[in-house]
Coordinates of C-alpha atoms in Angstrom, one line a residue:
X415 CA 0.0 0.0 0.0
X416 CA 1.2 3.5 -0.8
X417 CA 0.9 6.2 1.9
X418 CA 0.1 9.7 0.9
X419 CA 1.9 12.6 2.7
X420 CA 0.4 16.0 3.4
X421 CA -0.1 17.9 0.2
X422 CA -0.5 14.8 -2.0
X423 CA 3.1 13.6 -2.3
X424 CA 3.7 9.9 -2.1
X425 CA 5.8 8.3 0.7
X426 CA 7.2 5.7 -1.7
X427 CA 8.9 8.6 -3.6
X428 CA 10.7 10.0 -0.6
X429 CA 14.5 9.8 -0.8
X430 CA 16.5 9.6 2.4
X431 CA 19.8 11.3 2.9
X432 CA 21.7 14.3 1.7
X433 CA 22.2 17.8 3.1
X434 CA 19.6 20.5 2.8
X435 CA 21.3 23.8 2.2
X436 CA 19.5 26.9 3.4
X437 CA 20.6 30.5 3.0
X438 CA 19.6 33.6 5.0
X439 CA 20.6 37.1 5.9
X440 CA 20.4 37.1 9.8
X441 CA 21.1 34.7 12.5
X442 CA 18.4 33.0 14.6
X443 CA 17.1 35.2 17.4
X444 CA 17.1 32.3 20.0
X445 CA 17.8 28.6 20.2
X446 CA 15.8 28.3 23.4
X447 CA 12.1 27.6 22.5
X448 CA 11.0 29.5 25.6
X449 CA 12.3 32.8 24.2
X450 CA 12.1 32.2 20.5
X451 CA 9.8 34.8 18.9
X452 CA 10.5 35.3 15.2
X453 CA 8.4 33.4 12.7
X454 CA 11.6 32.3 10.9
X455 CA 13.0 30.8 14.1
X456 CA 9.9 28.5 14.3
X457 CA 11.4 26.5 11.4
X458 CA 14.5 25.7 13.5
X459 CA 12.3 24.8 16.4
X460 CA 10.1 22.6 14.3
X461 CA 13.2 20.6 13.5
X462 CA 14.6 20.4 17.0
X463 CA 11.7 20.6 19.5
X464 CA 8.3 18.9 20.0
X465 CA 5.1 20.6 21.3
X466 CA 1.9 19.1 22.5
X467 CA 0.0 20.3 19.4
X468 CA 1.2 21.2 16.0
X469 CA 0.2 21.1 12.3
X470 CA 0.8 19.1 9.2
X471 CA 2.9 20.8 6.6
X472 CA 0.7 21.1 3.5
X473 CA -0.2 23.0 0.4
X474 CA -3.9 22.6 1.4
X475 CA -5.0 25.8 3.1
X476 CA -7.4 24.1 5.5
X477 CA -5.2 21.2 6.5
X478 CA -2.2 23.5 7.1
X479 CA -4.1 25.3 9.9
X480 CA -5.9 22.3 11.5
X481 CA -4.4 21.5 14.9
X482 CA -3.2 17.9 15.4
X483 CA -1.4 16.0 18.1
X484 CA 2.4 16.2 18.1
X485 CA 3.6 15.0 21.5
X486 CA 0.0 14.6 22.4
X487 CA -1.6 11.5 21.0
X488 CA -4.7 13.6 19.9
X489 CA -6.3 16.9 20.3
X490 CA -8.5 16.7 23.5
X491 CA -11.9 18.1 24.1
X492 CA -12.1 20.2 27.2
X493 CA -14.0 19.0 30.3
X494 CA -15.0 20.8 33.5
X495 CA -17.2 23.3 31.7
X496 CA -14.5 24.0 29.1
X497 CA -11.8 24.7 31.7
X498 CA -9.7 21.5 31.8
X499 CA -7.7 19.9 29.0
X500 CA -6.2 16.4 29.4
X501 CA -3.2 15.6 27.1
X502 CA -1.8 12.1 26.8
X503 CA 1.8 12.0 25.7
X504 CA 3.3 9.6 23.1
X505 CA 5.4 6.8 24.3
X506 CA 8.8 6.8 22.6
X507 CA 9.1 10.6 22.2
X508 CA 12.5 11.1 23.6
X509 CA 15.1 13.7 24.7
X510 CA 18.7 13.2 23.5
X511 CA 20.2 13.9 27.0
X512 CA 23.9 13.4 27.8
X513 CA 23.0 10.2 29.6
X514 CA 21.2 8.8 26.6
X515 CA 17.6 8.8 25.2
X516 CA 14.9 9.5 27.8
X517 CA 11.2 9.7 27.6
X518 CA 9.6 13.1 27.5
X519 CA 7.2 13.3 30.5
X520 CA 4.3 15.4 31.8
X521 CA 6.7 17.0 34.4
X522 CA 8.9 18.1 31.5
X523 CA 5.9 20.0 30.1
X524 CA 5.2 21.9 33.3
X525 CA 8.9 22.7 33.6
X526 CA 8.8 24.2 30.1
X527 CA 5.8 26.4 31.0
X528 CA 7.5 27.5 34.2
X529 CA 10.5 28.7 32.3
X530 CA 8.4 31.2 30.3
X531 CA 8.4 33.7 33.1
X532 CA 12.0 33.3 34.2
X533 CA 13.4 36.8 35.2
X534 CA 16.6 36.5 33.1
X535 CA 15.1 36.0 29.6
X536 CA 11.3 35.4 29.6
X537 CA 9.0 34.6 26.7
X538 CA 7.4 37.1 24.3
X539 CA 4.4 34.8 24.4
X540 CA 4.0 34.9 28.2
X541 CA 1.0 37.2 28.0
X542 CA -1.2 34.5 26.4
X543 CA -0.6 32.0 29.2
X544 CA 0.1 33.9 32.4
X545 CA -3.5 34.9 33.2
X546 CA -5.1 32.0 31.5
X547 CA -3.6 28.9 33.1
X548 CA -4.9 28.7 36.7
X549 CA -2.2 29.7 39.2
X550 CA 0.4 30.7 36.6
X551 CA 0.1 34.4 37.4
X552 CA 0.9 33.7 41.1
X553 CA 3.8 31.5 40.0
X554 CA 5.2 34.2 37.7
X555 CA 4.7 37.0 40.2
X556 CA 6.9 35.0 42.6
X557 CA 9.4 34.2 39.9
X558 CA 9.8 38.0 39.2
X559 CA 11.2 38.5 42.7
X560 CA 13.9 35.8 42.2
X561 CA 17.5 36.9 41.5
X562 CA 18.2 36.1 37.8
X563 CA 21.0 33.6 38.5
X564 CA 21.1 30.0 37.3
X565 CA 21.1 28.7 40.9
X566 CA 18.2 30.8 42.1
X567 CA 16.0 30.2 39.1
X568 CA 16.6 26.5 39.2
X569 CA 15.6 26.4 42.9
X570 CA 12.4 28.4 42.3
X571 CA 11.3 26.2 39.5
X572 CA 12.0 23.0 41.4
X573 CA 10.4 24.2 44.6
X574 CA 7.2 25.8 43.2
X575 CA 4.4 24.6 41.0
X576 CA 1.7 26.0 38.8
X577 CA -1.6 24.9 40.4
X578 CA -3.4 24.6 37.1
X579 CA -0.9 22.0 35.7
X580 CA -1.0 18.5 37.2
X581 CA 0.4 15.2 36.2
X582 CA -1.8 12.1 37.0
X583 CA 1.1 10.0 35.6
X584 CA 4.3 10.5 33.6
X585 CA 2.4 10.5 30.3
X586 CA -0.7 12.5 31.3
X587 CA -1.0 16.3 31.7
X588 CA -4.1 18.1 33.0
X589 CA -4.2 21.8 32.4
X590 CA -7.0 23.8 34.1
X591 CA -7.7 27.3 32.9
X592 CA -9.0 30.3 34.9
X593 CA -11.5 31.0 32.1
X594 CA -12.7 29.3 29.0
X595 CA -10.6 30.0 25.9
X596 CA -11.6 28.6 22.5
X597 CA -8.1 29.2 21.2
X598 CA -6.1 27.5 23.9
X599 CA -5.4 24.4 21.7
X600 CA -3.7 26.7 19.2
X601 CA -1.6 28.3 22.0
X602 CA 0.0 25.0 23.0
X603 CA 1.3 24.6 19.4
X604 CA 3.7 27.5 20.1
X605 CA 7.3 26.5 20.7
X606 CA 7.4 28.6 23.8
X607 CA 5.2 26.0 25.5
X608 CA 7.5 23.1 24.6
X609 CA 8.6 20.8 27.4
X610 CA 12.0 21.3 29.0
X611 CA 14.3 18.6 30.3
X612 CA 15.7 19.1 33.8
X613 CA 19.2 19.5 32.5
X614 CA 18.5 22.9 31.0
X615 CA 18.0 24.4 34.5
X616 CA 21.8 24.2 34.9
X617 CA 22.3 26.9 32.2
X618 CA 21.2 30.5 31.7
X619 CA 18.2 30.5 29.4
X620 CA 19.5 30.6 25.8
X621 CA 23.0 31.4 27.0
X622 CA 26.2 30.0 25.5
X623 CA 26.2 27.0 27.7
X624 CA 22.5 26.3 26.9
X625 CA 23.4 26.3 23.2
X626 CA 26.5 24.2 23.6
X627 CA 24.6 21.6 25.5
X628 CA 21.4 21.8 23.4
X629 CA 19.0 18.9 24.1
X630 CA 16.7 18.2 21.2
X631 CA 13.4 16.3 21.1
X632 CA 12.8 16.8 17.3
X633 CA 14.5 14.9 14.5
X634 CA 17.6 17.2 14.3
X635 CA 20.0 18.8 16.8
X636 CA 22.7 21.5 16.3
X637 CA 26.2 20.2 15.9
X638 CA 28.2 23.1 14.6
X639 CA 27.4 26.8 15.1
X640 CA 29.3 29.9 14.2
X641 CA 27.3 33.0 15.2
X642 CA 26.2 35.2 12.3
X643 CA 27.8 32.8 9.9
X644 CA 26.5 29.2 9.9
X645 CA 24.5 26.6 11.7
X646 CA 24.5 22.8 11.0
X647 CA 21.9 20.4 12.2
X648 CA 22.4 16.6 12.2
X649 CA 20.1 13.8 13.0
X650 CA 19.0 13.4 16.6
X651 CA 19.8 9.8 17.5
X652 CA 17.1 9.8 20.2
X653 CA 14.3 10.6 17.8
X654 CA 12.1 7.9 16.2
X655 CA 9.7 8.2 13.3
X656 CA 7.3 5.9 15.0
X657 CA 6.7 8.4 17.8
X658 CA 6.4 11.4 15.4
X659 CA 3.4 11.7 13.1
X660 CA 4.4 15.0 11.6
X661 CA 8.1 14.9 10.6
X662 CA 9.6 12.5 8.2
X663 CA 13.2 13.7 8.6
X664 CA 14.3 12.7 5.1
X665 CA 17.6 14.6 4.9
X666 CA 20.6 13.7 7.0
X667 CA 21.8 17.2 7.7
X668 CA 20.6 20.8 7.4
X669 CA 23.2 23.5 6.8
X670 CA 22.2 27.2 7.2
X671 CA 24.5 29.9 5.9
X672 CA 23.8 33.4 7.2
X673 CA 24.9 36.8 5.8
X674 CA 23.7 36.1 2.2
X675 CA 21.9 39.0 0.5
X676 CA 18.6 38.4 -1.2
X677 CA 19.7 38.7 -4.8
X678 CA 22.6 36.3 -4.2
X679 CA 20.4 33.9 -2.3
X680 CA 17.9 33.6 -5.2
X681 CA 20.7 33.2 -7.7
X682 CA 22.1 30.3 -5.6
X683 CA 18.6 28.7 -5.6
X684 CA 18.3 29.1 -9.3
X685 CA 21.8 27.6 -9.9
X686 CA 21.1 24.7 -7.5
X687 CA 23.9 25.8 -5.2
X688 CA 21.3 26.3 -2.4
X689 CA 17.9 24.6 -1.7
X690 CA 15.8 26.9 0.4
X691 CA 15.9 30.4 2.0
X692 CA 15.6 31.2 5.7
X693 CA 14.6 34.8 6.3
X694 CA 14.7 36.3 2.8
X695 CA 12.0 38.2 1.0
X696 CA 12.3 37.7 -2.8
X697 CA 13.2 41.1 -4.3
X698 CA 10.3 42.5 -6.4
X699 CA 12.3 42.7 -9.6
X700 CA 13.3 39.0 -9.3
X701 CA 9.8 38.0 -8.3
X702 CA 8.4 39.7 -11.4
X703 CA 10.8 37.8 -13.6
X704 CA 9.9 34.5 -11.9
X705 CA 6.2 35.0 -12.2
X706 CA 6.5 36.2 -15.8
X707 CA 8.3 33.0 -16.7
X708 CA 5.7 30.9 -14.8
X709 CA 8.4 29.4 -12.6
X710 CA 6.7 26.5 -10.9
X711 CA 9.0 26.7 -7.9
X712 CA 7.2 29.9 -6.8
X713 CA 4.4 29.5 -4.2
X714 CA 2.4 31.9 -2.1
X715 CA 0.6 31.4 1.2
X716 CA -1.5 33.8 3.3
X717 CA -0.5 34.1 6.9
X718 CA -2.1 37.3 8.2
X719 CA 1.2 39.1 8.1
X720 CA 1.0 42.9 8.4
X721 CA 3.5 45.8 8.3
X722 CA 3.0 49.1 10.2
X723 CA 4.7 51.9 12.0
X724 CA 4.7 51.7 15.8
X725 CA 4.4 55.2 17.3
X726 CA 6.4 56.1 20.4
X727 CA 4.0 57.8 22.8
X728 CA 6.3 57.4 25.7
X729 CA 9.3 59.7 25.0
X730 CA 9.3 63.5 25.3
X731 CA 10.8 64.2 21.9
X732 CA 9.3 67.3 20.3
X733 CA 7.7 68.2 23.6
X734 CA 5.8 64.9 23.7
X735 CA 4.2 65.5 20.3
X736 CA 3.3 61.9 19.6
X737 CA 1.2 61.7 22.8
X738 CA -1.3 64.0 20.9
X739 CA -3.9 62.0 19.0
X740 CA -4.0 64.5 16.2
X741 CA -0.3 64.0 15.5
X742 CA -0.8 60.3 15.3
X743 CA -3.8 60.7 13.1
X744 CA -1.7 62.9 10.8
X745 CA 0.8 60.1 10.4
X746 CA -2.0 57.8 9.4
X747 CA -3.2 60.2 6.8
X748 CA 0.3 60.9 5.5
X749 CA 1.3 57.3 4.6
X750 CA 1.1 56.3 0.9
X751 CA 0.0 52.7 1.1
X752 CA -0.3 52.2 -2.6
X753 CA 3.4 53.1 -3.2
X754 CA 4.4 50.7 -0.5
X755 CA 2.3 47.9 -2.0
X756 CA 4.1 48.5 -5.3
X757 CA 7.4 48.4 -3.4
X758 CA 6.4 44.9 -2.3
X759 CA 5.7 43.7 -5.9
X760 CA 2.2 44.8 -6.5
X761 CA -1.3 43.8 -5.6
X762 CA -0.6 40.1 -6.0
X763 CA 1.9 40.2 -3.2
X764 CA 0.4 42.8 -0.8
X765 CA -2.7 44.9 -0.2
X766 CA -3.3 48.2 1.6
X767 CA -3.9 47.7 5.3
X768 CA -5.9 49.9 7.7
X769 CA -6.3 47.9 10.8
X770 CA -4.4 45.6 13.2
X771 CA -5.7 42.3 11.8
X772 CA -4.4 41.1 8.5
X773 CA -6.3 39.2 5.8
X774 CA -6.8 35.6 6.9
X775 CA -7.3 36.5 10.6
X776 CA -10.7 36.2 12.1
X777 CA -11.8 39.8 12.7
X778 CA -10.2 41.3 9.6
X779 CA -12.7 43.5 7.7
X780 CA -12.7 46.3 5.2
X781 CA -12.6 49.6 7.1
X782 CA -10.4 52.7 7.2
X783 CA -10.7 55.4 9.8
X784 CA -8.1 57.5 8.0
X785 CA -9.1 57.2 4.3
X786 CA -7.4 58.7 1.3
X787 CA -8.1 58.5 -2.4
X788 CA -6.6 55.3 -3.9
X789 CA -4.9 54.7 -0.5
X790 CA -2.2 57.1 -1.7
X791 CA -2.3 59.3 1.4
X792 CA -3.8 62.7 2.2
X793 CA -0.9 65.1 2.9
X794 CA -3.2 68.2 3.2
X795 CA -5.3 66.5 5.9
X796 CA -2.1 65.5 7.7
X797 CA -0.8 69.1 7.5
X798 CA -4.1 70.4 8.9
X799 CA -4.0 68.1 11.8
X800 CA -0.4 68.9 12.6
X801 CA -1.2 72.6 12.6
X802 CA -4.2 72.0 14.8
X803 CA -1.9 70.2 17.3
X804 CA 0.5 73.2 17.3
X805 CA 3.0 72.1 14.6
X806 CA 2.1 74.4 11.6
X807 CA 5.7 74.2 10.3
X808 CA 5.8 70.4 10.4
X809 CA 7.8 68.1 12.7
X810 CA 11.0 66.0 12.5
X811 CA 10.9 62.4 13.7
X812 CA 13.5 59.7 14.1
X813 CA 12.9 56.4 12.3
X814 CA 15.1 53.4 12.5
X815 CA 14.7 50.5 10.0
X816 CA 16.1 47.1 9.3
X817 CA 19.0 47.1 6.9
X818 CA 17.7 43.9 5.2
X819 CA 15.9 42.8 2.1
X820 CA 13.8 45.7 0.7
X821 CA 13.5 47.5 4.1
X822 CA 15.8 50.3 3.0
X823 CA 13.6 51.0 0.0
X824 CA 10.5 50.8 2.2
X825 CA 12.0 53.3 4.6
X826 CA 12.7 55.7 1.8
X827 CA 9.2 55.4 0.4
X828 CA 7.8 56.2 3.8
X829 CA 10.2 59.1 4.2
X830 CA 9.0 60.6 0.8
X831 CA 5.3 60.3 1.7
X832 CA 5.8 61.9 5.1
X833 CA 7.8 64.8 3.6
X834 CA 4.7 65.7 1.4
X835 CA 2.8 66.2 4.7
X836 CA 5.5 68.3 6.4
X837 CA 7.0 65.4 8.4
X838 CA 10.7 65.1 8.1
X839 CA 12.1 61.6 8.9
X840 CA 15.7 61.0 10.0
X841 CA 16.5 57.5 9.0
X842 CA 18.8 55.2 10.9
X843 CA 19.7 51.7 9.6
X844 CA 20.0 48.9 12.2
X845 CA 21.2 45.4 11.4
X846 CA 18.5 42.9 11.0
X847 CA 19.7 40.6 13.8
X848 CA 19.7 43.6 16.3
X849 CA 16.6 45.4 15.2
X850 CA 14.1 43.6 17.4
X851 CA 16.4 41.7 19.8
X852 CA 18.5 44.7 20.9
X853 CA 17.0 47.9 19.6
X854 CA 13.2 47.9 19.6
X855 CA 12.8 45.6 22.6
X856 CA 15.0 47.7 24.8
X857 CA 12.6 49.9 26.8
X858 CA 15.3 52.5 27.4
X859 CA 15.5 53.2 23.7
X860 CA 11.7 53.9 23.8
X861 CA 11.8 56.0 27.0
X862 CA 14.8 58.0 26.0
X863 CA 13.5 58.8 22.5
X864 CA 16.0 56.8 20.4
X865 CA 13.1 56.4 18.0
X866 CA 9.8 58.2 17.3
X867 CA 8.2 55.9 14.7
X868 CA 9.5 52.5 13.6
X869 CA 8.5 50.1 10.8
X870 CA 7.7 46.7 12.3
X871 CA 5.9 43.6 11.1
X872 CA 3.7 41.0 12.8
X873 CA 2.5 37.6 11.9
X874 CA -0.1 35.8 14.1
X875 CA 1.7 33.6 16.6
X876 CA -0.5 30.7 15.7
X877 CA -2.8 29.8 12.8
X878 CA -6.6 29.5 12.7
X879 CA -8.5 31.8 15.1
X880 CA -5.5 33.9 15.8
X881 CA -6.8 37.4 16.5
X882 CA -5.7 37.1 20.2
X883 CA -2.2 36.5 19.1
X884 CA -2.2 39.9 17.3
X885 CA -4.0 41.9 19.8
X886 CA -2.8 40.7 23.2
X887 CA 1.0 41.0 22.9
X888 CA 1.0 44.3 21.1
X889 CA -2.0 46.2 22.3
X890 CA -2.7 45.3 25.9
X891 CA -0.9 46.2 29.2
X892 CA -1.8 44.7 32.6
X893 CA 1.1 46.1 34.5
X894 CA 3.6 43.6 33.0
X895 CA 5.6 45.1 30.1
X896 CA 5.2 42.9 27.0
X897 CA 8.1 42.6 24.7
X898 CA 6.4 43.8 21.5
X899 CA 4.0 46.4 23.0
X900 CA 6.8 48.9 22.9
X901 CA 4.8 51.7 24.5
X902 CA 2.6 49.8 27.0
X903 CA -0.5 50.8 24.9
X904 CA -3.8 49.8 26.5
X905 CA -7.5 50.3 25.8
X906 CA -9.8 49.0 28.6
X907 CA -12.8 49.0 26.3
X908 CA -11.0 47.0 23.6
X909 CA -9.8 44.6 26.3
X910 CA -13.4 43.9 27.4
X911 CA -14.6 43.3 23.9
X912 CA -11.6 41.0 23.2
X913 CA -12.5 39.0 26.3
X914 CA -16.0 38.5 24.8
X915 CA -14.5 37.5 21.5
X916 CA -12.2 34.9 23.1
X917 CA -15.2 33.3 24.8
X918 CA -17.5 33.5 21.7
X919 CA -19.2 30.2 20.8
X920 CA -19.3 30.7 17.0
X921 CA -16.7 31.9 14.5
X922 CA -19.2 34.5 13.3
X923 CA -19.7 36.0 16.7
X924 CA -15.9 36.0 17.3
X925 CA -15.3 37.8 14.0
X926 CA -17.9 40.5 14.8
X927 CA -16.3 41.2 18.2
X928 CA -12.7 41.1 17.0
X929 CA -13.8 43.6 14.2
X930 CA -14.9 46.0 17.0
X931 CA -11.6 45.5 18.8
X932 CA -9.8 46.5 15.6
X933 CA -11.7 49.7 15.2
X934 CA -11.4 50.7 18.9
X935 CA -7.6 50.3 18.7
X936 CA -7.3 52.3 15.5
X937 CA -9.4 55.1 16.9
X938 CA -6.4 55.6 19.3
X939 CA -4.0 55.5 16.4
X940 CA -1.1 53.8 18.3
X941 CA 0.2 52.5 14.9
X942 CA 0.1 53.3 11.2
X943 CA -0.8 50.1 9.3
X944 CA 0.3 50.2 5.6
X945 CA 0.1 46.7 4.1
X946 CA -0.6 43.0 4.6
X947 CA 1.4 40.6 2.6
X948 CA 1.3 37.3 1.0
X949 CA 4.2 35.0 1.9
X950 CA 6.1 34.2 -1.3
X951 CA 8.1 31.0 -1.2
X952 CA 10.8 29.7 -3.6
X953 CA 13.0 26.7 -3.7
X954 CA 15.9 25.2 -5.6
X955 CA 15.4 22.5 -8.3
X956 CA 16.5 19.6 -6.1
X957 CA 13.8 20.1 -3.4
X958 CA 10.9 17.7 -3.5
X959 CA 7.8 17.6 -1.3
X960 CA 8.0 21.3 -0.6
X961 CA 5.0 21.6 1.9
X962 CA 4.5 24.9 3.8
X963 CA 4.6 24.8 7.6
X964 CA 2.2 27.4 8.8
X965 CA 3.9 28.6 11.9
X966 CA 7.2 29.0 10.1
X967 CA 5.9 30.6 6.9
X968 CA 8.3 28.4 4.9
X969 CA 8.6 25.0 3.5
X970 CA 9.0 22.4 6.2
X971 CA 12.6 21.4 6.6
X972 CA 11.6 18.1 8.2
X973 CA 9.5 16.8 5.3
X974 CA 11.3 17.8 2.1
X975 CA 13.7 15.4 0.4
X976 CA 16.4 16.0 -2.2
X977 CA 16.5 14.8 -5.8
X978 CA 20.2 14.9 -6.5

């Protein structure tokens, strides 16, 4: 009998062996799943770590976003009035510990969740879990008082528990929530909720020793790493295909080379010198050529990705001008979204964006509180608002940008549109690997006015009903600073409607409520949305069974094989 793989490929065709060669511009943000945040990093974590729930890699849009068991044997239905989820772990799912292969247990899962709120390097996804899993807020509040040393953090984790996570036995996890949440199953697909073996408590989270002593649960493990240059993954000897329904692990090794510019990367793919890209956006000129020649190695997928300017309402630059709603509204009127869409390669690759939810996210709808003809901006309206706010001669703002892919051109296009409205932008390039990890997520840079507006992007942290994963980490503040809510923005009314949306019993009701949230946030104008984008994927000629993995926005490294 022939077995079909996700997307229609045939198992009998799969070729084992070889080295998958991947090229990218910037290094991984983190090895540690607890703190990994970038979509691109999810591909590395897919290869090296297991989570309770995950997804099939597939070209089928519906199958790609349907949650399935990974470490869990199946997707459970909640009990206890929708508050308790019981997960049964797969026998034979192993850690590759220094002492040999060892079964992943329910205690390992709780340890992974505990590590999310460590005081040294927490999780950007913590906001989803901390007030939802019963007792986790208490655990995390106590952890915040612990000295951020290896010894103190290890002691706290070993001596304290999260009341809402219990282990009836080594292969069973009961998770009790403080309130019902229809999207909880999606949340435990995130790598940040991956189990953690006890050995990692002997290292600083994601520190050099953690990386040198990396313990994998997926089919691959790092064996050679040169920061900002290269990373090689080899087979994890503790992994078995029988205990993993989602990863075939066809190739023997995966080699990632960093520091490759987009044009060169695509040329390497076309020549067969590389197989896949890591964090590279195909340059529009090359993309136009590929589509014009009907290259069958081009593929697109929707992922709810949006791009926008975050506005710094914290600093006192320009006398605190950006704290004035009228100035923020002026920025929204000034932006030329049509020019930016063209910069991305045209309407087939992107579309103008006016809210916080991108196309494909439940709650996305067609509205614009700051309209302009043809989405090309309204500089006169922007100038009038600036004058009303006390800036008749315009204003000068600092804008950093990632020096990667087409981001320099995007920054210049934004600069030109703002200039038409009397807004002068001082542009500052920042290396891609530092932009989020060191520059934007450093609260001092925000408070001290190192930036006024900043181009940022967001992709939902899970797939399916993912509006919470857009709204909560960027647009809520409960007293705990969230990594990607740079200004601690908060709107109590939006929070209340979001709570109703999370507990909605039908997709239609959830969509209606999330749409309200979108409009409430945009009425405050904390950001300037400008486009939502399709993810364009491309591969080399030797790559077979190229099936997109939704959380990584890329072909699944663990299921491709090589025809060479």
